[in-house]
Short mmCIF file of C-alpha atoms and ligand atoms in Angstrom, two decimals:
data_model
loop_
_atom_site.label_atom_id
_atom_site.label_comp_id
_atom_site.label_asym_id
_atom_site.label_seq_id
_atom_site.Cartn_x
_atom_site.Cartn_y
_atom_site.Cartn_z
CA MET A 1 0.00 0.00 0.00
CA ASN A 2 1.29 3.42 -0.98
CA ILE A 3 0.02 6.98 -0.90
CA ILE A 4 -1.17 8.20 -4.29
CA PHE A 5 0.06 11.63 -5.31
CA ALA A 6 -1.74 14.21 -7.42
CA PRO A 7 -2.26 14.46 -10.28
CA ASN A 8 -3.89 11.04 -10.40
CA GLU A 9 -7.35 10.28 -11.68
CA LEU A 10 -8.01 8.05 -8.64
CA LEU A 11 -7.99 11.17 -6.46
CA ASN A 12 -10.78 12.81 -8.46
CA ARG A 13 -13.43 10.11 -8.32
CA HIS A 14 -16.60 10.12 -6.28
CA CYS A 15 -16.15 7.05 -4.08
CA ARG A 16 -18.79 4.34 -3.64
CA PRO A 17 -20.03 3.02 -0.28
CA ASN A 18 -17.65 0.84 1.69
CA LYS A 19 -17.44 -2.85 0.80
CA THR A 20 -13.95 -4.12 1.43
CA LEU A 21 -12.79 -2.45 4.64
CA ASN A 22 -11.08 -4.90 6.95
CA PHE A 23 -8.55 -4.97 9.77
CA ASN A 24 -5.52 -5.43 7.51
CA VAL A 25 -6.44 -2.47 5.33
CA LEU A 26 -6.93 -0.30 8.41
CA ALA A 27 -3.66 -1.42 9.99
CA GLU A 28 -1.75 -0.55 6.81
CA MET A 29 -3.49 2.81 6.51
CA PHE A 30 -2.75 3.75 10.13
CA ALA A 31 0.91 2.76 9.64
CA LEU A 32 1.14 4.92 6.49
CA MET A 33 -0.55 7.89 8.14
CA ASP A 34 1.77 7.69 11.15
CA LEU A 35 4.85 7.26 8.97
CA HIS A 36 4.03 10.43 7.05
CA LYS A 37 2.76 12.27 10.17
CA GLY A 38 -0.65 12.84 8.62
CA MET A 39 -3.70 14.04 10.52
CA GLY A 40 -5.92 11.77 8.46
CA LEU A 41 -5.93 9.42 5.49
CA ALA A 42 -8.80 8.61 3.14
CA ALA A 43 -9.29 5.34 1.25
CA PRO A 44 -8.89 6.89 -2.24
CA GLN A 45 -5.44 8.16 -1.19
CA VAL A 46 -4.36 4.52 -1.13
CA GLY A 47 -6.29 3.60 -4.28
CA ILE A 48 -9.45 2.25 -2.63
CA LEU A 49 -12.43 4.07 -4.14
CA GLU A 50 -14.73 3.53 -1.16
CA ARG A 51 -16.16 5.87 1.46
CA PHE A 52 -14.03 5.52 4.56
CA PHE A 53 -11.19 7.40 6.22
CA ILE A 54 -9.07 7.32 9.37
CA THR A 55 -7.82 10.11 11.62
CA SER A 56 -4.76 10.70 13.77
CA TRP A 57 -6.90 10.48 16.93
CA GLY A 58 -7.59 6.84 16.08
CA GLN A 59 -11.08 7.06 14.67
CA VAL A 60 -12.40 5.20 11.61
CA PHE A 61 -15.22 6.86 9.65
CA VAL A 62 -17.21 4.51 7.40
CA ASP A 63 -19.79 5.87 4.95
CA PRO A 64 -19.84 9.05 7.04
CA LEU A 65 -22.65 11.58 6.84
CA VAL A 66 -21.18 14.95 7.78
CA TYR A 67 -23.52 17.78 8.78
CA PRO A 68 -22.19 21.33 9.05
CA GLU A 69 -23.30 23.32 12.10
CA ARG A 70 -23.90 26.43 10.08
CA GLN A 71 -24.64 28.67 13.06
CA PHE A 72 -20.91 28.65 13.92
CA GLY A 73 -19.93 29.82 10.46
CA LYS A 74 -16.75 29.13 8.51
CA GLU A 75 -13.09 29.86 9.03
CA GLU A 76 -10.19 29.88 6.61
CA GLY A 77 -6.97 28.08 7.58
CA PRO A 78 -3.87 26.48 6.05
CA GLU A 79 -3.98 22.80 5.14
CA GLY A 80 -1.58 20.29 3.67
CA CYS A 81 -2.35 16.95 2.06
CA LEU A 82 -0.33 13.74 1.97
CA SER A 83 -1.28 13.46 -1.72
CA LEU A 84 0.15 16.95 -2.41
CA PRO A 85 3.54 16.80 -0.69
CA GLY A 86 5.21 20.14 0.00
CA GLN A 87 2.12 22.16 -0.89
CA ALA A 88 -0.28 24.08 1.31
CA PHE A 89 -3.57 25.84 0.65
CA MET A 90 -5.83 28.21 2.54
CA VAL A 91 -9.20 26.49 2.73
CA ASP A 92 -12.54 27.72 4.03
CA ARG A 93 -14.17 25.16 6.36
CA TRP A 94 -17.16 24.95 8.66
CA ARG A 95 -15.99 25.56 12.22
CA VAL A 96 -18.18 22.76 13.63
CA VAL A 97 -19.55 19.61 12.01
CA THR A 98 -21.55 16.67 13.35
CA VAL A 99 -20.99 13.07 12.29
CA GLY A 100 -22.97 10.21 13.78
CA GLY A 101 -24.24 12.38 16.63
CA THR A 102 -20.74 13.56 17.64
CA ARG A 103 -19.68 17.18 17.24
CA TYR A 104 -16.23 18.00 15.91
CA SER A 105 -14.67 21.44 16.15
CA GLY A 106 -11.26 23.06 15.64
CA LEU A 107 -8.64 20.92 13.93
CA ALA A 108 -10.79 17.77 14.14
CA ALA A 109 -13.56 19.51 12.18
CA VAL A 110 -11.03 20.56 9.53
CA VAL A 111 -9.65 17.02 9.21
CA VAL A 112 -13.13 15.48 8.92
CA GLN A 113 -14.09 17.91 6.14
CA HIS A 114 -10.74 17.45 4.37
CA GLU A 115 -11.13 13.65 4.38
CA LEU A 116 -14.78 13.84 3.34
CA ASP A 117 -13.66 15.91 0.35
CA HIS A 118 -11.31 13.07 -0.62
CA LEU A 119 -14.31 10.69 -0.71
CA ASP A 120 -15.96 13.10 -3.14
CA GLY A 121 -12.84 13.38 -5.29
CA ILE A 122 -11.99 16.95 -4.21
CA LEU A 123 -8.46 18.07 -3.32
CA ILE A 124 -7.48 21.21 -1.39
CA SER A 125 -5.73 22.43 -4.54
CA GLU A 126 -9.20 22.70 -6.11
CA ARG A 127 -10.91 24.16 -3.05
CA GLY A 128 -8.36 26.64 -1.69
CA LYS A 129 -5.82 29.29 -2.57
CA PRO A 130 -2.08 28.50 -2.51
CA PHE A 131 -0.49 29.23 0.88
CA SER A 132 3.13 30.30 0.89
CA GLY A 133 4.03 29.17 4.42
CA SER A 134 6.27 26.15 4.76
CA LEU A 135 4.86 22.83 5.91
CA LEU A 136 7.97 22.39 8.03
CA GLU A 137 7.79 25.63 9.97
CA SER A 138 6.66 25.23 13.53
CA SER A 139 4.43 28.22 13.99
CA PRO A 140 0.87 28.44 15.26
CA SER A 141 -0.31 28.47 11.67
CA THR A 142 1.59 25.33 10.63
CA PRO A 143 -0.59 23.51 8.14
CA GLN A 144 -1.56 19.95 8.92
CA SER A 145 -1.44 17.29 6.25
CA ALA A 146 -4.28 14.85 5.83
ZN1 ZN B 201 -5.61 15.05 1.81
#
């Protein structure tokens, strides 16, 4: 299993509901995400065109339905992507989203929306504006890759 880099047609497909998720796939995905210090990793990033993703806080989202909490509005912030190494983009995201009855805010909300975009074939390079800050700088605005 390897991370697929853009441009690659597999990253621009609308994924189908999960069918093949199993423990071995998850274990490999978590190992890859940790190796590359990602905040999340979506199935299409490893060539599986199905609707699931994992996050750095150890959660697995399968066929997720993500509802924005519109009353909290949106916020723009820098993001990186494991499929776009060395690049960062300023992306507008909902501040709070709910998935499966759980509310996610802050960085977790950003990661969930970033990964959901992957399941719909959307990359941050299509959604945001290029951000000139370095991915390696340790500042409060350091972008997170997912
Ligand atoms: Zn990504």
